[in-house]
Each structure stands twice: as C-alpha cells, then as structure tokens.
PDB file of C-alpha atoms (C1' of nucleotides) in Angstrom:
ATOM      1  CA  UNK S 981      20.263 -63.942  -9.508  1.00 83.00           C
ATOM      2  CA  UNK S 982      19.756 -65.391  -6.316  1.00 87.00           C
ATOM      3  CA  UNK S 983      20.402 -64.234  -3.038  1.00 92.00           C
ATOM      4  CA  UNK S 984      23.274 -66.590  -1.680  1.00 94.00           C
ATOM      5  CA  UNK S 985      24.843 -65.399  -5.003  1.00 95.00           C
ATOM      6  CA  UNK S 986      24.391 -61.290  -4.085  1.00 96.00           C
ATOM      7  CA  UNK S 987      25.708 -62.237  -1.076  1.00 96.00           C
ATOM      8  CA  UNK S 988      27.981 -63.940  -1.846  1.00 96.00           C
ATOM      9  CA  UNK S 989      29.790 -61.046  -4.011  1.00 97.00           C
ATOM     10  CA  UNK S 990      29.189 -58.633  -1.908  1.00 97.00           C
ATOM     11  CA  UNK S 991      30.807 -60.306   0.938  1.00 97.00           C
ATOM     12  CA  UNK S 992      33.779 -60.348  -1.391  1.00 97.00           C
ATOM     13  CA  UNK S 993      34.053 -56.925  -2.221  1.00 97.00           C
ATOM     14  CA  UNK S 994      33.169 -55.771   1.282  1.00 96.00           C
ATOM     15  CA  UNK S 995      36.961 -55.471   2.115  1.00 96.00           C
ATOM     16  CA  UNK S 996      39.601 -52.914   1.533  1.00 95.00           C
ATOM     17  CA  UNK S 997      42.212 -55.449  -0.440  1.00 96.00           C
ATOM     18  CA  UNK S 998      39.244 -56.945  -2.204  1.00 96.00           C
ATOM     19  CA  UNK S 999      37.073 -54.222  -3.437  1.00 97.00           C
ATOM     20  CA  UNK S1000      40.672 -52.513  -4.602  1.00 96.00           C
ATOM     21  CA  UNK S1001      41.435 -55.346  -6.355  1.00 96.00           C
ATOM     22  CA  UNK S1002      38.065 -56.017  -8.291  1.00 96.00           C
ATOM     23  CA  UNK S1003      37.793 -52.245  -9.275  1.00 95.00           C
ATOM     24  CA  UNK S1004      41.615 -52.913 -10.795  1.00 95.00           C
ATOM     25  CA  UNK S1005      40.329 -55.389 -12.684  1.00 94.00           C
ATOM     26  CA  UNK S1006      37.484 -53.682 -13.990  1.00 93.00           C
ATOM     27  CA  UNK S1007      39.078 -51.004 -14.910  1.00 90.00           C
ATOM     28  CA  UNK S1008      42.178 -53.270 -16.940  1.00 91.00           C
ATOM     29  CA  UNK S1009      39.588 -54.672 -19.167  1.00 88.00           C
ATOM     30  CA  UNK S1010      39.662 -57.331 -21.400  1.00 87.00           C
ATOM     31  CA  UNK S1011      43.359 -57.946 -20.870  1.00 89.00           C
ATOM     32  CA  UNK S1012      43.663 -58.656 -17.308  1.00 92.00           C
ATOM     33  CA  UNK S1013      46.129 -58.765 -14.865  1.00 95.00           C
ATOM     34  CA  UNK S1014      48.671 -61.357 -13.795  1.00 95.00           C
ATOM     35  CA  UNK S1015      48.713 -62.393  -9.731  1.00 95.00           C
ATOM     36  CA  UNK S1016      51.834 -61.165  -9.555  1.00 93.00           C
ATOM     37  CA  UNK S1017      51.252 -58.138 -11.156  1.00 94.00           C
ATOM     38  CA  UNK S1018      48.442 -57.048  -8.803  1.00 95.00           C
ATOM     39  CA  UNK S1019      50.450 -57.634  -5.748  1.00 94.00           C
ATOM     40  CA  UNK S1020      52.756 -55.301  -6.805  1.00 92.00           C
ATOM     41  CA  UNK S1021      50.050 -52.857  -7.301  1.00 93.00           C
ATOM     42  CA  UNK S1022      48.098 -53.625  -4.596  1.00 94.00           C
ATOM     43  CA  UNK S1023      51.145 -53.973  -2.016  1.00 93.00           C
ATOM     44  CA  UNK S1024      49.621 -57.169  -0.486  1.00 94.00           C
ATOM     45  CA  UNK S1025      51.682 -60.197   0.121  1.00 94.00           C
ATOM     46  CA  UNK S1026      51.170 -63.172  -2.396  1.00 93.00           C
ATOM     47  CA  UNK S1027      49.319 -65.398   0.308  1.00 94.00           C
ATOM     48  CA  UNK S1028      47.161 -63.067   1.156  1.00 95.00           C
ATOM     49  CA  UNK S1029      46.099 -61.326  -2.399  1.00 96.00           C
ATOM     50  CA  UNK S1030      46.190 -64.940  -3.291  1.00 95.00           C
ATOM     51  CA  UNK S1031      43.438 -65.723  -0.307  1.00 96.00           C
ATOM     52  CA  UNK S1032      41.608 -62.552  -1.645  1.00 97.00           C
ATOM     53  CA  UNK S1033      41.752 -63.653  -5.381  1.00 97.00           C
ATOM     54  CA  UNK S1034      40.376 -66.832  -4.652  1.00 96.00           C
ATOM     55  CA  UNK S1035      37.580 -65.476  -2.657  1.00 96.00           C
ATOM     56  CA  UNK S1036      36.681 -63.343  -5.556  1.00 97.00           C
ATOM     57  CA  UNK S1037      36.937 -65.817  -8.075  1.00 96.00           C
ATOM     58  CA  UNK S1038      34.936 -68.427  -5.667  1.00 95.00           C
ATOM     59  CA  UNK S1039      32.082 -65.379  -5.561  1.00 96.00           C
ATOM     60  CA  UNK S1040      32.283 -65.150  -9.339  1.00 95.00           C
ATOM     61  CA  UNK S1041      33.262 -62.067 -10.162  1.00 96.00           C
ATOM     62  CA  UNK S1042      36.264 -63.074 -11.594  1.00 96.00           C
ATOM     63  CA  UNK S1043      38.193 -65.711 -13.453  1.00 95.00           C
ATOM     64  CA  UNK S1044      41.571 -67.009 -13.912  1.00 94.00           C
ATOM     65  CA  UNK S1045      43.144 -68.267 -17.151  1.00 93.00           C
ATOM     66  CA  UNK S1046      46.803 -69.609 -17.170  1.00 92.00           C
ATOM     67  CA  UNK S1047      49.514 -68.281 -19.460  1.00 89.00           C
ATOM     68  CA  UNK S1048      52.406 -69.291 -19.713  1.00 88.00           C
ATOM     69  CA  UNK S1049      53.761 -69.303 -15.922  1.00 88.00           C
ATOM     70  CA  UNK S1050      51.408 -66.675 -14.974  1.00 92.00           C
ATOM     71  CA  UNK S1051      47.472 -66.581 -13.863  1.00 94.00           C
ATOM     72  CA  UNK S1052      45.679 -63.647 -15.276  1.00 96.00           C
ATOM     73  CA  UNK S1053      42.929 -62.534 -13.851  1.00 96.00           C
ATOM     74  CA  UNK S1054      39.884 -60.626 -15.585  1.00 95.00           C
ATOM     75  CA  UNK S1055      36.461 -58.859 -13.926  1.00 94.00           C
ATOM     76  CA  UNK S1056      33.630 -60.745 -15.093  1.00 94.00           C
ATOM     77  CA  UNK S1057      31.421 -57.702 -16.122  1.00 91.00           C
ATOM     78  CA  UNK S1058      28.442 -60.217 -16.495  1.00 91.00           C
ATOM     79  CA  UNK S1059      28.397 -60.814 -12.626  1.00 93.00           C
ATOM     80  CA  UNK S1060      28.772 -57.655 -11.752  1.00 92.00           C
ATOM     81  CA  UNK S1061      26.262 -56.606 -13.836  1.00 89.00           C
ATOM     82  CA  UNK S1062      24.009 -59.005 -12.635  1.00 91.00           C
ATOM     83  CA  UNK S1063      24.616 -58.268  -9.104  1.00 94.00           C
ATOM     84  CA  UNK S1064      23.853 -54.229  -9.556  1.00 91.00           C
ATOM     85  CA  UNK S1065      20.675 -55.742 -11.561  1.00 90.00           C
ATOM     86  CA  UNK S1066      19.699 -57.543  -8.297  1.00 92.00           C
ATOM     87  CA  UNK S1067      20.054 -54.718  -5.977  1.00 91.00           C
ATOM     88  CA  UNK S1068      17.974 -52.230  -7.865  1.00 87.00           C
ATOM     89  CA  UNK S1069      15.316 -55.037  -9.000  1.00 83.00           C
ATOM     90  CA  UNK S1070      12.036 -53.109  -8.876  1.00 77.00           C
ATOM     91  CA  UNK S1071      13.442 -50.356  -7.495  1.00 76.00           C
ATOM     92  CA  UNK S1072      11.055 -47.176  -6.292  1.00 69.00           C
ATOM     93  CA  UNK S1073       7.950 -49.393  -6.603  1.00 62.00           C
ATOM     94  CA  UNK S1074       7.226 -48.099 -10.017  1.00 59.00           C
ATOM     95  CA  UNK S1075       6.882 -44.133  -8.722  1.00 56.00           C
ATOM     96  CA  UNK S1076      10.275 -42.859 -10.299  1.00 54.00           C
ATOM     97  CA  UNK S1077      12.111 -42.114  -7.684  1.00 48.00           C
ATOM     98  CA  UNK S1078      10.912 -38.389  -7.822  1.00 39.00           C
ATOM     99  CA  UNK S1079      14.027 -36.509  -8.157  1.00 34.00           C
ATOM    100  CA  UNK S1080      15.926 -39.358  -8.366  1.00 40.00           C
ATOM    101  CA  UNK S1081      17.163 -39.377 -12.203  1.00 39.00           C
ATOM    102  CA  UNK S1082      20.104 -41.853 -11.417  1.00 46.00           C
ATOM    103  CA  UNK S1083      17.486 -44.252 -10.124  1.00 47.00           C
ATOM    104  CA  UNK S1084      14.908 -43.631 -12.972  1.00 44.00           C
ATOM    105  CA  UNK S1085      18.143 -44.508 -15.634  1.00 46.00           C
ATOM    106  CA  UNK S1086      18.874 -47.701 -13.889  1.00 45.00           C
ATOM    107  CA  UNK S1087      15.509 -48.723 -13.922  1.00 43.00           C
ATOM    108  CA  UNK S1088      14.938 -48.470 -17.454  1.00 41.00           C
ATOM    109  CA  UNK S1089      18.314 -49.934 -18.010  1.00 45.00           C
ATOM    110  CA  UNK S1090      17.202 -52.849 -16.226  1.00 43.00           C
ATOM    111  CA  UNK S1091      13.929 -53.322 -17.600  1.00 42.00           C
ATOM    112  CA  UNK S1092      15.728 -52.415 -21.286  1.00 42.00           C
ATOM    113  CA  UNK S1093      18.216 -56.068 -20.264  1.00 40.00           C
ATOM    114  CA  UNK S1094      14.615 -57.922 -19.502  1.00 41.00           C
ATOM    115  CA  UNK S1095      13.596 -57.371 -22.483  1.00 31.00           C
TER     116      UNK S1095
ATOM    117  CA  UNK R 257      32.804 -41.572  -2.725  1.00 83.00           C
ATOM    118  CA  UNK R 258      35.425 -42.927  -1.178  1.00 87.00           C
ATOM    119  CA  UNK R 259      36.450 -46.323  -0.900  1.00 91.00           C
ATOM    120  CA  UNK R 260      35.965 -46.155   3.180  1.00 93.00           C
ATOM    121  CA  UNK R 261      32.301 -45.575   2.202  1.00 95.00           C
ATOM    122  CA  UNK R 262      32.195 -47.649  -0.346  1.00 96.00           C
ATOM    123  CA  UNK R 263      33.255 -50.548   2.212  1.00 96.00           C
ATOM    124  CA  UNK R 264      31.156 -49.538   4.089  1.00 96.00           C
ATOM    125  CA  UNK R 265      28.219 -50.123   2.292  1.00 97.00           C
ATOM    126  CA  UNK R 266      29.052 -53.026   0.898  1.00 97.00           C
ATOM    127  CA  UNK R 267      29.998 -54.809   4.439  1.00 97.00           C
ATOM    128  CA  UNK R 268      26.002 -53.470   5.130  1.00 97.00           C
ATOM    129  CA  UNK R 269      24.633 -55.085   2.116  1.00 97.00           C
ATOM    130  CA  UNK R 270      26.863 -58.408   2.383  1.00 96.00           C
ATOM    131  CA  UNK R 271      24.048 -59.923   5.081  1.00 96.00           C
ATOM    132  CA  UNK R 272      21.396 -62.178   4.124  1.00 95.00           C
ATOM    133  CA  UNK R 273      18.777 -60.130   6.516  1.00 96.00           C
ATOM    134  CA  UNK R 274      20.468 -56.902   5.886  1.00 97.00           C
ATOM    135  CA  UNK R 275      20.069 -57.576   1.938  1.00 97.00           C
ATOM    136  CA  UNK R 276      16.698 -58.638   1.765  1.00 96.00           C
ATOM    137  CA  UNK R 277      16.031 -55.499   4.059  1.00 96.00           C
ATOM    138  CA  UNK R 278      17.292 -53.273   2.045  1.00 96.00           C
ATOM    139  CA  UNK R 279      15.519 -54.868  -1.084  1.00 95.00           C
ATOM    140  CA  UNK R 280      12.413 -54.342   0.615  1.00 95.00           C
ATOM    141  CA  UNK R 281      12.940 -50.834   1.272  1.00 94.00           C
ATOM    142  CA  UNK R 282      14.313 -50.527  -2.449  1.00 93.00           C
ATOM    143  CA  UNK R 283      11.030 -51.602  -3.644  1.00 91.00           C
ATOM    144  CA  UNK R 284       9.036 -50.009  -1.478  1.00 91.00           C
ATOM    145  CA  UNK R 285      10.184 -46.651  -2.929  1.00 88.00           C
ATOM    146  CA  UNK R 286       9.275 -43.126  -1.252  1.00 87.00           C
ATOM    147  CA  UNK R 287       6.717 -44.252   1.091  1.00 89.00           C
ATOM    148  CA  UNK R 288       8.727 -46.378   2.879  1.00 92.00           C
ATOM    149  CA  UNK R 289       7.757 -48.893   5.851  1.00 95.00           C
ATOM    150  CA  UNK R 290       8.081 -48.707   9.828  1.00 95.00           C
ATOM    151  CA  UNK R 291      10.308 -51.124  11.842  1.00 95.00           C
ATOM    152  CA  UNK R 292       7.928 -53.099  12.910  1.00 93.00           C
ATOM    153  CA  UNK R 293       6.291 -53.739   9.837  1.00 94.00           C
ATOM    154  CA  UNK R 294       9.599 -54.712   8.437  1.00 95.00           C
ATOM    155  CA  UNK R 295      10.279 -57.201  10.903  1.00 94.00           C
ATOM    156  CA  UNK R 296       6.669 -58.595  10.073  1.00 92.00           C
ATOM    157  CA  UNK R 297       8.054 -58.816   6.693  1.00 93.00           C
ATOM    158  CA  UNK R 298      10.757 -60.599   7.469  1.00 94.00           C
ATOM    159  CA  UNK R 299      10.384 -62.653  10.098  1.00 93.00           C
ATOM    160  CA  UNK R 300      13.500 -61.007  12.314  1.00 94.00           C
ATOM    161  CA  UNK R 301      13.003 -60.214  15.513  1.00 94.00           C
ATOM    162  CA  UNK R 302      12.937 -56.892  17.027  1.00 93.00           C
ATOM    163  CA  UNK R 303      16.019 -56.424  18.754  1.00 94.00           C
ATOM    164  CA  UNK R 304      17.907 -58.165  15.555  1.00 95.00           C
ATOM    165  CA  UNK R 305      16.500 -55.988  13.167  1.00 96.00           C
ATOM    166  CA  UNK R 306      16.815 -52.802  15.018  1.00 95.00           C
ATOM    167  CA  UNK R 307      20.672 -54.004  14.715  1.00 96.00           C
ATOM    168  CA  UNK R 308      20.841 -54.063  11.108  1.00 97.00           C
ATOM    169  CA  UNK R 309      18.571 -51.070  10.360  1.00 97.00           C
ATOM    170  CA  UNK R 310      21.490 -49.495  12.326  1.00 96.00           C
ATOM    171  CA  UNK R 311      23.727 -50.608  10.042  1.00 96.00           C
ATOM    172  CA  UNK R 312      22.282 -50.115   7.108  1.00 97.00           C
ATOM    173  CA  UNK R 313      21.671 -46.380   8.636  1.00 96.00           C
ATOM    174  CA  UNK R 314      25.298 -46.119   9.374  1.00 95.00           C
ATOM    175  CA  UNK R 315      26.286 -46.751   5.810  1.00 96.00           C
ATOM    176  CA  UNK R 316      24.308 -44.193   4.557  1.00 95.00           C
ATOM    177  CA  UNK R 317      21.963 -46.676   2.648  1.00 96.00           C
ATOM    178  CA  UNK R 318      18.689 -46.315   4.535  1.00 96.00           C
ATOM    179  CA  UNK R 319      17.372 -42.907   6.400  1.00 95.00           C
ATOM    180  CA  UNK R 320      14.753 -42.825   9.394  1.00 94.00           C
ATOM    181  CA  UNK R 321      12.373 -40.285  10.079  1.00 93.00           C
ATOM    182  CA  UNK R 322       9.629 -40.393  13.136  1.00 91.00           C
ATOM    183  CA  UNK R 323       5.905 -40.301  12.252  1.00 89.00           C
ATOM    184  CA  UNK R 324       3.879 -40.814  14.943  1.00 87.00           C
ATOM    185  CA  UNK R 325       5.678 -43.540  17.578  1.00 87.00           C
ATOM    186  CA  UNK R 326       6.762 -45.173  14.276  1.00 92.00           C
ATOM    187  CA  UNK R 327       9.924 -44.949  12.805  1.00 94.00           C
ATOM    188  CA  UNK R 328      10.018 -44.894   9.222  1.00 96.00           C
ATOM    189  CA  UNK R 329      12.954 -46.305   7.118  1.00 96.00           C
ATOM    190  CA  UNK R 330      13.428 -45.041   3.235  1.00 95.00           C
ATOM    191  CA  UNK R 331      16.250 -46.440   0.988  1.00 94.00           C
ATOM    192  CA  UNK R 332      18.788 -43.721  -0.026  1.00 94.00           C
ATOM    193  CA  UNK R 333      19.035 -43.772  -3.906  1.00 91.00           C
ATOM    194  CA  UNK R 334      21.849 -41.529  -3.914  1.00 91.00           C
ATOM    195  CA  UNK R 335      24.032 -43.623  -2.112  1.00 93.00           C
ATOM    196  CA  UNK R 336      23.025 -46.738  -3.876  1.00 92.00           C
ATOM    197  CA  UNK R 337      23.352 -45.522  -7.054  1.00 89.00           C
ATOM    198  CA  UNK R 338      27.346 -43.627  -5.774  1.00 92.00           C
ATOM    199  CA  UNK R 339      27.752 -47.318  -4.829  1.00 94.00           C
ATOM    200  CA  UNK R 340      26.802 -48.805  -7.976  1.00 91.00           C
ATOM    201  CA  UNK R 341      28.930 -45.669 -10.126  1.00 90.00           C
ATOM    202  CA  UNK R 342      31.689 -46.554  -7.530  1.00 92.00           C
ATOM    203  CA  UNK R 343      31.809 -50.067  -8.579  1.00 91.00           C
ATOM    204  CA  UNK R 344      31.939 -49.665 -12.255  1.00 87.00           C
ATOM    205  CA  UNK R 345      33.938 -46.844 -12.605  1.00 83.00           C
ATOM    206  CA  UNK R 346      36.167 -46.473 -15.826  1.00 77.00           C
ATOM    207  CA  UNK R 347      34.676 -50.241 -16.738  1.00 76.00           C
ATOM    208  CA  UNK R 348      36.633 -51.956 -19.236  1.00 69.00           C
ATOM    209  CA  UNK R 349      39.520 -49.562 -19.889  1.00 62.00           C
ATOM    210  CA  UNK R 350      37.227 -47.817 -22.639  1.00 59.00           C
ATOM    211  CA  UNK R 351      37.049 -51.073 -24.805  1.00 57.00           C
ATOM    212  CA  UNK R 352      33.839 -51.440 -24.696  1.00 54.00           C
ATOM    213  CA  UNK R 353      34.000 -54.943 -22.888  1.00 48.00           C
ATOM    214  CA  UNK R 354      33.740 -57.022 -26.665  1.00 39.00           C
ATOM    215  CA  UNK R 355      30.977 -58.920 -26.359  1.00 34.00           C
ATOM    216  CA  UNK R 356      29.281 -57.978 -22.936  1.00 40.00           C
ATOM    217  CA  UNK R 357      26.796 -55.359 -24.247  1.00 39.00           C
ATOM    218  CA  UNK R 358      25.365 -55.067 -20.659  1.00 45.00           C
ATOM    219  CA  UNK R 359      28.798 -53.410 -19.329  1.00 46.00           C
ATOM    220  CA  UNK R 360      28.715 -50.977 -22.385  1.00 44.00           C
ATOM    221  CA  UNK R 361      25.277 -49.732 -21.478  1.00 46.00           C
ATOM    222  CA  UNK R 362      26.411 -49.066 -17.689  1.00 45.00           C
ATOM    223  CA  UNK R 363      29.464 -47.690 -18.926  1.00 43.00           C
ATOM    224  CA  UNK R 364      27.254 -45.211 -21.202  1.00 41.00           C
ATOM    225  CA  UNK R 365      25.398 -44.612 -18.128  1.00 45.00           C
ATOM    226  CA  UNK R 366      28.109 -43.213 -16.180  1.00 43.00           C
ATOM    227  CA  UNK R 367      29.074 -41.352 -18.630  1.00 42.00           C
ATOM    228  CA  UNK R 368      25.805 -39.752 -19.252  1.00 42.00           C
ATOM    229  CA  UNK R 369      25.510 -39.074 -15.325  1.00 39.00           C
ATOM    230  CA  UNK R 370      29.037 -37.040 -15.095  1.00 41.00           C
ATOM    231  CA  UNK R 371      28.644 -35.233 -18.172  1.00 31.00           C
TER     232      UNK R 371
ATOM    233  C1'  DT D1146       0.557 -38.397  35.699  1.00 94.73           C
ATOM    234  C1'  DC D1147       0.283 -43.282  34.544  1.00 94.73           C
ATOM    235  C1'  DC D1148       0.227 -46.730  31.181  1.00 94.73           C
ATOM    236  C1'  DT D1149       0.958 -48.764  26.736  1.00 94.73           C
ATOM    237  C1'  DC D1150       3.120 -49.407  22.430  1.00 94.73           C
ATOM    238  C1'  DG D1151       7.046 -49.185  19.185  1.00 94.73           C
ATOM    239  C1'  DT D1152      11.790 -49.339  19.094  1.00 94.73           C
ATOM    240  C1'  DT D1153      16.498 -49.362  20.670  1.00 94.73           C
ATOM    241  C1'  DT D1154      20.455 -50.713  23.737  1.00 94.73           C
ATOM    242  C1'  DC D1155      22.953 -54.147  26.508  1.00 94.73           C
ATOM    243  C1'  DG D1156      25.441 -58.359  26.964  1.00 94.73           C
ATOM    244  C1'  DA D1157      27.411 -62.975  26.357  1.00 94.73           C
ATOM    245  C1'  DG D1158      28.110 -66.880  23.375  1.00 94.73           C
ATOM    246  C1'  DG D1159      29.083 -68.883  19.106  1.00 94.73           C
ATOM    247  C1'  DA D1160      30.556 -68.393  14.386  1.00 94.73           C
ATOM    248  C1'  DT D1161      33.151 -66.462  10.665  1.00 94.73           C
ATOM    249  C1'  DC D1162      36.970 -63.932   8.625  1.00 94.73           C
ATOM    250  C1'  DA D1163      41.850 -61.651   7.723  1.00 94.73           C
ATOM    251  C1'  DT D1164      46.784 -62.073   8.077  1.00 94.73           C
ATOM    252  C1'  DG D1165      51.369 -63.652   6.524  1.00 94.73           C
ATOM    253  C1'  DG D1166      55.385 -66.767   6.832  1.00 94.73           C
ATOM    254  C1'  DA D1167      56.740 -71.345   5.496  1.00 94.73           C
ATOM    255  C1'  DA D1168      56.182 -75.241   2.736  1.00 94.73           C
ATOM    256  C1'  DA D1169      54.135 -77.401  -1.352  1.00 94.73           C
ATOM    257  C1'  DT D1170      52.581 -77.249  -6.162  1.00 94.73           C
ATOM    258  C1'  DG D1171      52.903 -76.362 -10.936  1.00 94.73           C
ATOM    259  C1'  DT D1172      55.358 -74.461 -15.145  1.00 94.73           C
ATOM    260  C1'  DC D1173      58.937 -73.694 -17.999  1.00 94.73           C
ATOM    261  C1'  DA D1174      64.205 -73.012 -19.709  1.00 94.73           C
ATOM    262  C1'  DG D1175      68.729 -75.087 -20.108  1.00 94.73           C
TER     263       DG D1175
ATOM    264  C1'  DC E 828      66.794 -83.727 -14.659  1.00 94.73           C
ATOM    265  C1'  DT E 829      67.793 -79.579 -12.305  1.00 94.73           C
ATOM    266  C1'  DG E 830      67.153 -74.985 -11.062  1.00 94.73           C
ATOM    267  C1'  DA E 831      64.341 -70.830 -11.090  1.00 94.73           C
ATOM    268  C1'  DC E 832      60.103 -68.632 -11.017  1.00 94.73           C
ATOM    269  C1'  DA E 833      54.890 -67.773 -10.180  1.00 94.73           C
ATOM    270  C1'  DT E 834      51.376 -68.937  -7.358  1.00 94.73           C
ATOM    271  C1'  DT E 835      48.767 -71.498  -4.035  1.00 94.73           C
ATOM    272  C1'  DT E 836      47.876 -74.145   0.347  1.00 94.73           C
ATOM    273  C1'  DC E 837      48.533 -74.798   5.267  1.00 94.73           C
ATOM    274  C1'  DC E 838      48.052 -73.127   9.805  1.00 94.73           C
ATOM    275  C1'  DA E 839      47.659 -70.597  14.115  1.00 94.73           C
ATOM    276  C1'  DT E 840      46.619 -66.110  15.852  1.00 94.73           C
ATOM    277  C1'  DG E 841      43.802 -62.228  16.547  1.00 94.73           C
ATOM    278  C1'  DA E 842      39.896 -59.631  15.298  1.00 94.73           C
ATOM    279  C1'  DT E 843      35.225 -58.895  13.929  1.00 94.73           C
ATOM    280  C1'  DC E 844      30.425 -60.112  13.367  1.00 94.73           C
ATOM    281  C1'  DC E 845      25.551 -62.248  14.277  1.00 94.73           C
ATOM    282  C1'  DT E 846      21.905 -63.526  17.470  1.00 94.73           C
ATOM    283  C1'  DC E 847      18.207 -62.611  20.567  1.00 94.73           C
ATOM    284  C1'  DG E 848      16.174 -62.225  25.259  1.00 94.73           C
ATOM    285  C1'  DA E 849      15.834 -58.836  28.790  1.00 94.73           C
ATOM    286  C1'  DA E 850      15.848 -54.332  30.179  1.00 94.73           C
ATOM    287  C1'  DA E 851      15.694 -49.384  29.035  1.00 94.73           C
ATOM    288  C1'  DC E 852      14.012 -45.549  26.369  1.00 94.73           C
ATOM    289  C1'  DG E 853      10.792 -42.332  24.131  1.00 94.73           C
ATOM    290  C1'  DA E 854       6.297 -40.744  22.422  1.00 94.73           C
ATOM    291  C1'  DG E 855       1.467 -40.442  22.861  1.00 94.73           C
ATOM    292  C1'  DG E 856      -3.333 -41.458  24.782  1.00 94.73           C
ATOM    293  C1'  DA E 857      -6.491 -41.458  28.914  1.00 94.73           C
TER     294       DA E 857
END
DNA sequence: TCCTCGTTTCGAGGATCATGGAAATGTCAG
DNA sequence: CTGACATTTCCATGATCCTCGAAACGAGGA
C-alpha cells in the first residue's frame, strides 16, 4: 500500500458520520446495507451520508452494487486490512514490543500474510 | 475506546507528515528518536513538526519523555493496536467474510485478545 | 551567571472540508 | 408514459486545518 492510499482512508474515517458508518458496515458483513437504510441508522440526511458514502467509497473502503432501486453498500475487508497492514509495517524494529503482546500478534500476523 | 478517541486518532494519522511520522516511530520501536532527529528524517521543519508531534501526542499515539535537552518521542502500541481492535470490531457479522481469509485471521485475533 | 542548543509557541495566510436544502438523475410499477 | 421512490449532484456558508518564520522557553555547560 502506498501512502496517498493510507491517507487517503484514513482521512475518510477520521470523522464522526464516517467512521460510524464504515464500522456499520463492517460489522453487517457480507450482506450490506442499502443508502437508505444507513441513514436511518445513522440519522444523517441523504445528501450528506450520501457525500460521506462517496468519500468512503472514493478512499476504497467500500463499494456499491445496485439492486433493484437500492445501492448497497459493503466494507471492503481487503482495504482495511491492508491499511492496518500499513500502519504496523515493521513495527517495534524487530525487538517485540516487550510487553506489548497485541503488537507481537500483529506482527506475526503480518509477516504470516507476506508469506 | 471510544469513538471520540478513536476520531481522534485517526484525524492524527490522516496527514501525510503526521503518517510517515508516526511510521517512523512505529519502526523505530522502544528506543525511540528525538525531535530533531525526526525532522532530519523527514525533512519538516522545526516549528512544523513540533506541531504534529503535538498532535500525534494529543491523540494518545506517541509519548515524550526528556533525556538530556532532547525530547524523546515513542509510539504507543496500546493505543494503536485499541485503534486497530476499534476498527474491526465484530468484523463480518461472524461469517467469516467468505473468501477474505485476511479478515478471518484479524477477526481470530480479536477474539484471542478479549478472551 | 551567561550563553548555547533543542524545542515549542505565536500568528497570519491560504487551502481544504462538512453541512443540508433544492433540484436533477436513475429505476421500476401500473 | 406517468407517477413514485431511492439516491446523487449542486451550491453557498461556515468551520477547521496546514505551513513556517520569528520569537519565546527550558535545560545544561563554562
């Protein structure tokens, strides 16, 4: 990943309506969510979720698919995979952390991807 | 963590100078590096980078501790990784994402961590 | 104490971003 | 074709953020 891209998703989750919004889709799964759907949820006018949505789906971390007269919307868990991949690239310089077992896991998880 | 903090941190990271900064402290792990060797690194000036390291401080994502008249800057692992957890919490309504093995293995993760 | 070095704060200018109503677009049923 | 519905685009307003030189601050060394 390059760094326009990290940057380019983070800037898109670093707001309230945004970040809300991607953690409801990651956490609706495979299924998604319709536009309308989320505004309900989310309480946001359509103009602005549908600002939001396209700033998330322009950062690509998530995609639309049209059914019927709806868009659903889905988390694409390979961005945001890649993105958390990124940030902890190399992380503690190869001394474990210490008492840092979170960091030790995601280091091996990451190497474990590389390989 | 909270979604202010979350925010938070996220709004820190979403900087191209701010990014790469924290990156650099990622990597270099417990030993950490003074200000103005960072801005060596980087290329920033002073006064800009003493602005983000504030930032990145006021998100929780970097600590500072004096040695000497140097002040040194350490990533915080916890918070990264609370960020990371944060982001990917309850991933994929337990489905197991189909074909994205990398989301099952963070969702594993997590799991592992709470339990 | 005086001086130097490392770092932070101040301040103004330019750039980018969020909001939400109204109008436009696209999709389908009758 | 017409009407109804879901969603997006347009646009102006207000708010927030980034930059960096200059000045201020704080910690040692002589």
């Amino acid at each position: 990943m390059e760094a326009t891209t990290a940057i380019a998703a983070l800037s898109a989750l670093a707001q309230e309506h945004r970040l809300a919004l991607f953690r409801l889709l990651v956490q609706a799964g495979e299924e998604g969510m319709a536009a309308g759907a989320i505004a309900d949820a989310l309480g946001v006018p359509n103009s602005s979720l549908s600002f939001h949505l396209a700033q998330l789906n322009r950062a690509g971390l998530v995609r639309q698919e049209r059914q019927h007269r709806s868009l659903i919307y889905r988390a694409d868990y390979a961005a945001m995979n890649g993105l958390v991949s990124y940030l902890i690239e190399n992380c503690c310089a190869g001394a474990g952390c210490g008492a840092d077992q979170a960091c030790v896991e995601t280091d091996a998880r990451q190497k474990r991807k590389s390989a």
